[in-house]
mmCIF file of N, CA and C in Angstrom:
data_model
loop_
_atom_site.group_PDB
_atom_site.id
_atom_site.type_symbol
_atom_site.label_atom_id
_atom_site.label_comp_id
_atom_site.label_asym_id
_atom_site.label_seq_id
_atom_site.Cartn_x
_atom_site.Cartn_y
_atom_site.Cartn_z
ATOM 1 N N UNK B 289 -9.279 -4.015 20.696
ATOM 2 C CA UNK B 289 -9.157 -4.174 19.265
ATOM 3 C C UNK B 289 -10.575 -3.572 18.653
ATOM 4 N N UNK B 290 -10.324 -2.641 17.840
ATOM 5 C CA UNK B 290 -11.407 -1.910 17.200
ATOM 6 C C UNK B 290 -12.227 -2.812 16.232
ATOM 7 N N UNK B 291 -11.597 -3.751 15.717
ATOM 8 C CA UNK B 291 -12.326 -4.589 14.654
ATOM 9 C C UNK B 291 -12.894 -5.871 15.168
ATOM 10 N N UNK B 292 -13.078 -6.057 16.462
ATOM 11 C CA UNK B 292 -13.565 -7.247 17.012
ATOM 12 C C UNK B 292 -14.906 -7.465 16.606
ATOM 13 N N UNK B 293 -15.710 -6.541 16.369
ATOM 14 C CA UNK B 293 -17.137 -6.701 15.971
ATOM 15 C C UNK B 293 -17.317 -6.712 14.512
ATOM 16 N N UNK B 294 -16.214 -6.739 13.657
ATOM 17 C CA UNK B 294 -16.325 -6.729 12.201
ATOM 18 C C UNK B 294 -16.897 -8.080 11.688
ATOM 19 N N UNK B 295 -17.880 -8.009 10.764
ATOM 20 C CA UNK B 295 -18.357 -9.240 10.088
ATOM 21 C C UNK B 295 -17.488 -9.341 8.820
ATOM 22 N N UNK B 296 -17.765 -10.455 8.111
ATOM 23 C CA UNK B 296 -16.957 -10.632 6.853
ATOM 24 C C UNK B 296 -17.285 -9.564 5.923
ATOM 25 N N UNK B 297 -18.358 -8.989 5.916
ATOM 26 C CA UNK B 297 -18.662 -7.852 5.009
ATOM 27 C C UNK B 297 -17.826 -6.680 5.312
ATOM 28 N N UNK B 298 -17.648 -6.447 6.573
ATOM 29 C CA UNK B 298 -16.849 -5.270 7.007
ATOM 30 C C UNK B 298 -15.385 -5.455 6.535
ATOM 31 N N UNK B 299 -14.911 -6.752 6.641
ATOM 32 C CA UNK B 299 -13.612 -7.037 6.241
ATOM 33 C C UNK B 299 -13.465 -6.885 4.725
ATOM 34 N N UNK B 300 -14.558 -7.310 3.934
ATOM 35 C CA UNK B 300 -14.404 -7.099 2.533
ATOM 36 C C UNK B 300 -14.300 -5.573 2.199
ATOM 37 N N UNK B 301 -15.147 -4.783 2.872
ATOM 38 C CA UNK B 301 -15.130 -3.293 2.707
ATOM 39 C C UNK B 301 -13.728 -2.758 3.015
ATOM 40 N N UNK B 302 -13.184 -3.212 4.080
ATOM 41 C CA UNK B 302 -11.794 -2.668 4.402
ATOM 42 C C UNK B 302 -10.787 -3.092 3.467
ATOM 43 N N UNK B 303 -10.903 -4.306 2.939
ATOM 44 C CA UNK B 303 -9.933 -4.833 1.837
ATOM 45 C C UNK B 303 -10.099 -3.978 0.585
ATOM 46 N N UNK B 304 -11.326 -3.706 0.217
ATOM 47 C CA UNK B 304 -11.469 -2.905 -1.017
ATOM 48 C C UNK B 304 -10.893 -1.555 -0.846
ATOM 49 N N UNK B 305 -11.139 -0.865 0.379
ATOM 50 C CA UNK B 305 -10.553 0.508 0.666
ATOM 51 C C UNK B 305 -8.991 0.422 0.671
ATOM 52 N N UNK B 306 -8.538 -0.731 1.249
ATOM 53 C CA UNK B 306 -7.031 -0.825 1.212
ATOM 54 C C UNK B 306 -6.459 -1.102 -0.162
ATOM 55 N N UNK B 307 -7.189 -1.750 -0.949
ATOM 56 C CA UNK B 307 -6.769 -1.987 -2.317
ATOM 57 C C UNK B 307 -6.777 -0.672 -3.127
ATOM 58 N N UNK B 308 -7.768 0.048 -3.020
ATOM 59 C CA UNK B 308 -7.946 1.352 -3.651
ATOM 60 C C UNK B 308 -6.828 2.324 -3.233
ATOM 61 N N UNK B 309 -6.577 2.371 -1.982
ATOM 62 C CA UNK B 309 -5.441 3.142 -1.406
ATOM 63 C C UNK B 309 -4.159 2.765 -1.997
ATOM 64 N N UNK B 310 -3.851 1.440 -2.009
ATOM 65 C CA UNK B 310 -2.570 0.916 -2.642
ATOM 66 C C UNK B 310 -2.553 1.236 -4.057
ATOM 67 N N UNK B 311 -3.631 0.966 -4.882
ATOM 68 C CA UNK B 311 -3.598 1.367 -6.236
ATOM 69 C C UNK B 311 -3.306 2.873 -6.474
ATOM 70 N N UNK B 312 -3.907 3.706 -5.704
ATOM 71 C CA UNK B 312 -3.617 5.078 -5.794
ATOM 72 C C UNK B 312 -2.166 5.402 -5.499
ATOM 73 N N UNK B 313 -1.680 4.848 -4.528
ATOM 74 C CA UNK B 313 -0.234 4.967 -4.211
ATOM 75 C C UNK B 313 0.712 4.434 -5.248
ATOM 76 N N UNK B 314 0.426 3.352 -5.794
ATOM 77 C CA UNK B 314 1.280 2.791 -6.813
ATOM 78 C C UNK B 314 1.400 3.656 -8.137
ATOM 79 N N UNK B 315 0.078 3.994 -8.483
ATOM 80 C CA UNK B 315 -0.015 4.806 -9.742
ATOM 81 C C UNK B 315 0.522 6.115 -9.636
ATOM 82 N N UNK B 316 0.654 6.656 -8.416
ATOM 83 C CA UNK B 316 1.225 8.025 -8.259
ATOM 84 C C UNK B 316 2.765 8.023 -8.418
ATOM 85 N N UNK B 317 3.332 6.795 -8.495
ATOM 86 C CA UNK B 317 4.806 6.688 -8.650
ATOM 87 C C UNK B 317 5.211 6.666 -10.162
ATOM 88 N N UNK B 318 4.242 6.368 -11.009
ATOM 89 C CA UNK B 318 4.474 6.414 -12.438
ATOM 90 C C UNK B 318 4.482 7.865 -13.013
ATOM 91 N N UNK B 319 5.189 8.027 -14.085
ATOM 92 C CA UNK B 319 5.372 9.325 -14.685
ATOM 93 C C UNK B 319 4.430 9.486 -15.874
ATOM 94 N N UNK B 320 4.101 8.492 -16.527
ATOM 95 C CA UNK B 320 3.321 8.552 -17.795
ATOM 96 C C UNK B 320 1.873 8.046 -17.527
ATOM 97 N N UNK B 321 0.883 8.636 -18.239
ATOM 98 C CA UNK B 321 -0.526 8.248 -18.003
ATOM 99 C C UNK B 321 -0.690 6.731 -18.253
ATOM 100 N N UNK B 322 -0.136 6.159 -19.350
ATOM 101 C CA UNK B 322 -0.216 4.736 -19.629
ATOM 102 C C UNK B 322 0.353 3.881 -18.431
ATOM 103 N N UNK B 323 1.483 4.311 -17.915
ATOM 104 C CA UNK B 323 2.086 3.586 -16.815
ATOM 105 C C UNK B 323 1.251 3.681 -15.585
ATOM 106 N N UNK B 324 0.626 4.825 -15.367
ATOM 107 C CA UNK B 324 -0.273 4.945 -14.189
ATOM 108 C C UNK B 324 -1.468 4.041 -14.247
ATOM 109 N N UNK B 325 -1.947 3.920 -15.458
ATOM 110 C CA UNK B 325 -3.133 3.103 -15.649
ATOM 111 C C UNK B 325 -2.707 1.530 -15.464
ATOM 112 N N UNK B 326 -1.537 1.207 -15.988
ATOM 113 C CA UNK B 326 -0.997 -0.239 -15.837
ATOM 114 C C UNK B 326 -0.785 -0.531 -14.372
ATOM 115 N N UNK B 327 -0.169 0.389 -13.710
ATOM 116 C CA UNK B 327 0.172 0.242 -12.265
ATOM 117 C C UNK B 327 -1.114 0.055 -11.464
ATOM 118 N N UNK B 328 -1.993 0.940 -11.550
ATOM 119 C CA UNK B 328 -3.308 0.850 -10.837
ATOM 120 C C UNK B 328 -4.084 -0.379 -11.116
ATOM 121 N N UNK B 329 -4.140 -0.690 -12.455
ATOM 122 C CA UNK B 329 -4.816 -1.943 -12.874
ATOM 123 C C UNK B 329 -4.147 -3.127 -12.410
ATOM 124 N N UNK B 330 -2.867 -3.203 -12.362
ATOM 125 C CA UNK B 330 -2.138 -4.427 -11.814
ATOM 126 C C UNK B 330 -2.434 -4.601 -10.360
ATOM 127 N N UNK B 331 -2.556 -3.490 -9.635
ATOM 128 C CA UNK B 331 -2.949 -3.773 -8.161
ATOM 129 C C UNK B 331 -4.279 -4.246 -8.008
ATOM 130 N N UNK B 332 -5.198 -3.597 -8.768
ATOM 131 C CA UNK B 332 -6.636 -3.985 -8.691
ATOM 132 C C UNK B 332 -6.725 -5.578 -9.096
ATOM 133 N N UNK B 333 -6.102 -5.967 -10.162
ATOM 134 C CA UNK B 333 -6.228 -7.220 -10.642
ATOM 135 C C UNK B 333 -5.677 -8.287 -9.702
ATOM 136 N N UNK B 334 -4.453 -7.827 -9.082
ATOM 137 C CA UNK B 334 -3.783 -8.783 -8.093
ATOM 138 C C UNK B 334 -4.678 -8.972 -6.974
ATOM 139 N N UNK B 335 -5.266 -7.867 -6.550
ATOM 140 C CA UNK B 335 -6.253 -7.893 -5.331
ATOM 141 C C UNK B 335 -7.444 -8.771 -5.726
ATOM 142 N N UNK B 336 -7.964 -8.539 -6.831
ATOM 143 C CA UNK B 336 -9.152 -9.371 -7.216
ATOM 144 C C UNK B 336 -8.829 -10.873 -7.246
ATOM 145 N N UNK B 337 -7.636 -11.182 -7.739
ATOM 146 C CA UNK B 337 -7.283 -12.567 -7.853
ATOM 147 C C UNK B 337 -7.001 -13.197 -6.425
ATOM 148 N N UNK B 338 -6.348 -12.286 -5.560
ATOM 149 C CA UNK B 338 -6.097 -12.938 -4.234
ATOM 150 C C UNK B 338 -7.398 -13.107 -3.397
ATOM 151 N N UNK B 339 -8.231 -12.095 -3.535
ATOM 152 C CA UNK B 339 -9.468 -12.151 -2.687
ATOM 153 C C UNK B 339 -10.437 -13.266 -3.317
ATOM 154 N N UNK B 340 -10.376 -13.456 -4.552
ATOM 155 C CA UNK B 340 -11.214 -14.485 -5.249
ATOM 156 C C UNK B 340 -10.746 -15.892 -4.765
ATOM 157 N N UNK B 341 -9.332 -16.054 -4.734
ATOM 158 C CA UNK B 341 -8.871 -17.290 -4.280
ATOM 159 C C UNK B 341 -8.866 -17.536 -2.779
ATOM 160 N N UNK B 342 -8.664 -16.536 -1.959
ATOM 161 C CA UNK B 342 -8.629 -16.588 -0.566
ATOM 162 C C UNK B 342 -9.720 -16.138 0.275
ATOM 163 N N UNK B 343 -10.566 -15.252 -0.488
ATOM 164 C CA UNK B 343 -11.615 -14.598 0.200
ATOM 165 C C UNK B 343 -12.919 -15.344 0.413
ATOM 166 N N UNK B 344 -12.904 -16.608 0.346
ATOM 167 C CA UNK B 344 -14.024 -17.386 0.523
ATOM 168 C C UNK B 344 -13.856 -18.628 1.318
ATOM 169 N N UNK B 345 -14.828 -19.135 1.917
ATOM 170 C CA UNK B 345 -14.655 -20.282 2.743
ATOM 171 C C UNK B 345 -14.358 -20.020 4.202
ATOM 172 N N UNK B 346 -13.776 -20.978 4.848
ATOM 173 C CA UNK B 346 -13.507 -20.745 6.331
ATOM 174 C C UNK B 346 -12.374 -19.754 6.607
ATOM 175 N N UNK B 347 -11.439 -19.659 5.739
ATOM 176 C CA UNK B 347 -10.404 -18.715 6.108
ATOM 177 C C UNK B 347 -10.453 -17.325 5.394
ATOM 178 N N UNK B 348 -11.657 -16.924 5.008
ATOM 179 C CA UNK B 348 -11.856 -15.698 4.296
ATOM 180 C C UNK B 348 -11.519 -14.563 5.203
ATOM 181 N N UNK B 349 -12.018 -14.553 6.460
ATOM 182 C CA UNK B 349 -11.700 -13.458 7.311
ATOM 183 C C UNK B 349 -10.147 -13.155 7.524
ATOM 184 N N UNK B 350 -9.490 -14.298 7.796
ATOM 185 C CA UNK B 350 -8.004 -14.220 7.958
ATOM 186 C C UNK B 350 -7.287 -13.748 6.687
ATOM 187 N N UNK B 351 -7.794 -14.305 5.584
ATOM 188 C CA UNK B 351 -7.109 -13.851 4.347
ATOM 189 C C UNK B 351 -7.264 -12.447 3.987
ATOM 190 N N UNK B 352 -8.499 -11.930 4.342
ATOM 191 C CA UNK B 352 -8.674 -10.423 4.138
ATOM 192 C C UNK B 352 -7.929 -9.597 5.124
ATOM 193 N N UNK B 353 -7.771 -9.996 6.313
ATOM 194 C CA UNK B 353 -7.007 -9.390 7.279
ATOM 195 C C UNK B 353 -5.476 -9.314 6.841
ATOM 196 N N UNK B 354 -4.941 -10.454 6.428
ATOM 197 C CA UNK B 354 -3.630 -10.513 5.930
ATOM 198 C C UNK B 354 -3.433 -9.596 4.695
ATOM 199 N N UNK B 355 -4.453 -9.548 3.817
ATOM 200 C CA UNK B 355 -4.389 -8.622 2.690
ATOM 201 C C UNK B 355 -4.174 -7.219 3.145
ATOM 202 N N UNK B 356 -5.086 -6.818 3.992
ATOM 203 C CA UNK B 356 -5.073 -5.523 4.482
ATOM 204 C C UNK B 356 -3.887 -5.156 5.258
ATOM 205 N N UNK B 357 -3.268 -6.216 5.956
ATOM 206 C CA UNK B 357 -2.025 -5.950 6.632
ATOM 207 C C UNK B 357 -0.870 -5.636 5.727
ATOM 208 N N UNK B 358 -0.913 -6.256 4.606
ATOM 209 C CA UNK B 358 0.122 -6.040 3.575
ATOM 210 C C UNK B 358 -0.115 -4.845 2.792
ATOM 211 N N UNK B 359 -1.343 -4.498 2.356
ATOM 212 C CA UNK B 359 -1.631 -3.368 1.490
ATOM 213 C C UNK B 359 -1.595 -2.006 2.122
ATOM 214 N N UNK B 360 -2.265 -1.932 3.249
ATOM 215 C CA UNK B 360 -2.362 -0.609 3.865
ATOM 216 C C UNK B 360 -1.071 0.041 4.322
ATOM 217 N N UNK B 361 -0.215 -0.783 4.839
ATOM 218 C CA UNK B 361 1.123 -0.042 5.304
ATOM 219 C C UNK B 361 1.934 0.415 4.038
ATOM 220 N N UNK B 362 1.777 -0.195 2.911
ATOM 221 C CA UNK B 362 2.448 0.277 1.745
ATOM 222 C C UNK B 362 1.860 1.677 1.294
ATOM 223 N N UNK B 363 0.542 1.707 1.386
ATOM 224 C CA UNK B 363 -0.153 2.999 0.981
ATOM 225 C C UNK B 363 0.232 4.121 2.013
ATOM 226 N N UNK B 364 0.357 3.704 3.281
ATOM 227 C CA UNK B 364 0.709 4.663 4.339
ATOM 228 C C UNK B 364 2.173 5.153 4.131
ATOM 229 N N UNK B 365 3.065 4.313 3.593
ATOM 230 C CA UNK B 365 4.428 4.543 3.388
ATOM 231 C C UNK B 365 4.497 5.607 2.322
ATOM 232 N N UNK B 366 3.568 5.485 1.218
ATOM 233 C CA UNK B 366 3.591 6.415 0.071
ATOM 234 C C UNK B 366 3.294 7.953 0.675
ATOM 235 N N UNK B 367 2.366 7.905 1.581
ATOM 236 C CA UNK B 367 2.038 9.175 2.219
ATOM 237 C C UNK B 367 3.221 9.802 3.090
ATOM 238 N N UNK B 368 3.773 8.887 3.863
ATOM 239 C CA UNK B 368 4.856 9.370 4.717
ATOM 240 C C UNK B 368 6.095 9.841 4.000
ATOM 241 N N UNK B 369 6.438 9.304 2.832
ATOM 242 C CA UNK B 369 7.556 9.577 2.117
ATOM 243 C C UNK B 369 7.268 10.319 0.832
ATOM 244 N N UNK B 370 6.112 11.067 0.809
ATOM 245 C CA UNK B 370 5.632 11.848 -0.299
ATOM 246 C C UNK B 370 6.637 12.843 -0.679
ATOM 247 N N UNK B 371 7.178 13.604 0.264
ATOM 248 C CA UNK B 371 8.182 14.659 -0.081
ATOM 249 C C UNK B 371 9.411 14.179 -0.824
ATOM 250 N N UNK B 372 9.930 13.098 -0.334
ATOM 251 C CA UNK B 372 11.170 12.493 -0.859
ATOM 252 C C UNK B 372 10.761 11.982 -2.225
ATOM 253 N N UNK B 373 9.775 11.255 -2.405
ATOM 254 C CA UNK B 373 9.379 10.715 -3.720
ATOM 255 C C UNK B 373 8.978 11.877 -4.690
ATOM 256 N N UNK B 374 8.464 12.938 -4.249
ATOM 257 C CA UNK B 374 8.158 14.074 -5.199
ATOM 258 C C UNK B 374 9.461 14.601 -5.647
ATOM 259 N N UNK B 375 10.527 14.754 -4.719
ATOM 260 C CA UNK B 375 11.746 15.327 -5.252
ATOM 261 C C UNK B 375 12.443 14.332 -6.200
ATOM 262 N N UNK B 376 12.367 13.047 -5.967
ATOM 263 C CA UNK B 376 12.879 12.082 -6.925
ATOM 264 C C UNK B 376 12.290 12.203 -8.419
ATOM 265 N N UNK B 377 10.838 12.259 -8.365
ATOM 266 C CA UNK B 377 10.254 12.360 -9.670
ATOM 267 C C UNK B 377 10.527 13.771 -10.300
ATOM 268 N N UNK B 378 10.749 14.839 -9.585
ATOM 269 C CA UNK B 378 11.237 16.130 -10.125
ATOM 270 C C UNK B 378 12.536 15.972 -10.719
ATOM 271 N N UNK B 379 13.415 15.278 -10.037
ATOM 272 C CA UNK B 379 14.791 15.067 -10.744
ATOM 273 C C UNK B 379 14.686 14.280 -12.010
ATOM 274 N N UNK B 380 13.801 13.284 -12.092
ATOM 275 C CA UNK B 380 13.579 12.428 -13.212
ATOM 276 C C UNK B 380 13.007 13.299 -14.410
ATOM 277 N N UNK B 381 12.063 14.156 -14.033
ATOM 278 C CA UNK B 381 11.409 15.059 -15.035
ATOM 279 C C UNK B 381 12.518 16.009 -15.571
ATOM 280 N N UNK B 382 13.440 16.458 -14.715
ATOM 281 C CA UNK B 382 14.451 17.409 -15.070
ATOM 282 C C UNK B 382 15.629 16.649 -16.026
ATOM 283 N N UNK B 383 15.574 15.395 -15.998
ATOM 284 C CA UNK B 383 16.608 14.659 -16.828
ATOM 285 C C UNK B 383 17.775 14.324 -15.991
ATOM 286 N N UNK B 384 17.762 14.416 -14.686
ATOM 287 C CA UNK B 384 18.836 14.109 -13.826
ATOM 288 C C UNK B 384 18.604 12.781 -13.215
ATOM 289 N N UNK B 385 19.620 12.119 -12.716
ATOM 290 C CA UNK B 385 19.534 10.823 -12.102
ATOM 291 C C UNK B 385 18.755 10.926 -10.694
ATOM 292 N N UNK B 386 18.098 10.030 -10.377
ATOM 293 C CA UNK B 386 17.424 10.054 -9.077
ATOM 294 C C UNK B 386 18.478 9.634 -8.097
ATOM 295 N N UNK B 387 18.343 10.123 -6.787
ATOM 296 C CA UNK B 387 19.277 9.922 -5.769
ATOM 297 C C UNK B 387 19.172 8.465 -5.243
ATOM 298 N N UNK B 388 20.328 8.018 -4.813
ATOM 299 C CA UNK B 388 20.334 6.535 -4.245
ATOM 300 C C UNK B 388 19.887 6.663 -2.806
ATOM 301 N N UNK B 389 19.166 5.615 -2.323
ATOM 302 C CA UNK B 389 18.774 5.645 -0.912
ATOM 303 C C UNK B 389 20.024 5.394 -0.070
ATOM 304 N N UNK B 390 20.132 6.151 1.044
ATOM 305 C CA UNK B 390 21.252 6.000 1.963
ATOM 306 C C UNK B 390 20.742 4.879 2.923
ATOM 307 N N UNK B 391 21.696 4.452 3.765
ATOM 308 C CA UNK B 391 21.526 3.414 4.737
ATOM 309 C C UNK B 391 20.414 3.962 5.758
ATOM 310 N N UNK B 392 20.600 5.248 6.114
ATOM 311 C CA UNK B 392 19.734 5.768 7.062
ATOM 312 C C UNK B 392 18.220 5.981 6.564
ATOM 313 N N UNK B 393 18.147 6.364 5.234
ATOM 314 C CA UNK B 393 16.798 6.363 4.645
ATOM 315 C C UNK B 393 16.263 4.989 4.537
ATOM 316 N N UNK B 394 16.975 3.919 4.178
ATOM 317 C CA UNK B 394 16.459 2.631 4.090
ATOM 318 C C UNK B 394 16.023 2.140 5.478
ATOM 319 N N UNK B 395 16.805 2.422 6.519
ATOM 320 C CA UNK B 395 16.416 2.064 7.969
ATOM 321 C C UNK B 395 15.096 2.755 8.334
ATOM 322 N N UNK B 396 15.012 4.067 7.884
ATOM 323 C CA UNK B 396 13.710 4.801 8.275
ATOM 324 C C UNK B 396 12.660 4.143 7.573
ATOM 325 N N UNK B 397 12.793 3.819 6.236
ATOM 326 C CA UNK B 397 11.741 3.244 5.511
ATOM 327 C C UNK B 397 11.252 1.852 6.180
ATOM 328 N N UNK B 398 12.166 1.050 6.505
ATOM 329 C CA UNK B 398 11.820 -0.239 7.053
ATOM 330 C C UNK B 398 11.187 -0.057 8.481
ATOM 331 N N UNK B 399 11.641 0.863 9.270
ATOM 332 C CA UNK B 399 11.227 1.110 10.634
ATOM 333 C C UNK B 399 9.705 1.713 10.531
ATOM 334 N N UNK B 400 9.486 2.568 9.493
ATOM 335 C CA UNK B 400 8.155 3.166 9.289
ATOM 336 C C UNK B 400 7.256 1.986 8.822
ATOM 337 N N UNK B 401 7.643 1.201 8.067
ATOM 338 C CA UNK B 401 6.818 0.053 7.552
ATOM 339 C C UNK B 401 6.396 -0.855 8.747
ATOM 340 N N UNK B 402 7.376 -1.297 9.565
ATOM 341 C CA UNK B 402 7.137 -2.138 10.696
ATOM 342 C C UNK B 402 6.185 -1.380 11.710
ATOM 343 N N UNK B 403 6.460 -0.147 11.913
ATOM 344 C CA UNK B 403 5.561 0.588 12.788
ATOM 345 C C UNK B 403 4.118 0.685 12.240
ATOM 346 N N UNK B 404 3.985 0.862 10.955
ATOM 347 C CA UNK B 404 2.666 0.857 10.374
ATOM 348 C C UNK B 404 1.973 -0.462 10.548
ATOM 349 N N UNK B 405 2.691 -1.456 10.249
ATOM 350 C CA UNK B 405 2.122 -2.808 10.478
ATOM 351 C C UNK B 405 1.743 -3.083 11.868
ATOM 352 N N UNK B 406 2.550 -2.744 12.843
ATOM 353 C CA UNK B 406 2.254 -3.003 14.210
ATOM 354 C C UNK B 406 0.925 -2.089 14.589
ATOM 355 N N UNK B 407 0.931 -0.905 14.100
ATOM 356 C CA UNK B 407 -0.186 -0.017 14.406
ATOM 357 C C UNK B 407 -1.438 -0.656 13.873
ATOM 358 N N UNK B 408 -1.435 -1.160 12.674
ATOM 359 C CA UNK B 408 -2.624 -1.832 12.110
ATOM 360 C C UNK B 408 -3.014 -3.093 12.920
ATOM 361 N N UNK B 409 -2.008 -3.798 13.334
ATOM 362 C CA UNK B 409 -2.333 -5.074 14.030
ATOM 363 C C UNK B 409 -3.069 -4.706 15.443
ATOM 364 N N UNK B 410 -2.505 -3.616 16.043
ATOM 365 C CA UNK B 410 -3.053 -3.114 17.267
ATOM 366 C C UNK B 410 -4.573 -2.727 17.100
ATOM 367 N N UNK B 411 -4.729 -1.990 16.046
ATOM 368 C CA UNK B 411 -6.161 -1.510 15.829
ATOM 369 C C UNK B 411 -6.976 -2.606 15.350
#
């Protein structure tokens, strides 16, 4: 495990990086500037609330690890499916309906999420 030597400060830094990555991923899905700001601010505020409530005391390290385990795979998924999401946003900008997810695409999305979580747990 690469993080066996991490102190609580290291976990805080990793959580902040994960939160910023997730905020960037979420805001990139919005189409209007106002919506982008709201999306990014929502993630940052939720992160601040979670870490303020859970990021202190005896369970701080575990709480930060769980936050990272939840946030980082979602940011990774945004990168993995960037092409598909770009096509959907282009359809929306063109005034056409966005495509429905097929069963195969949903299975790929879930498998990628599980693989990202497992990879992060191993690291």
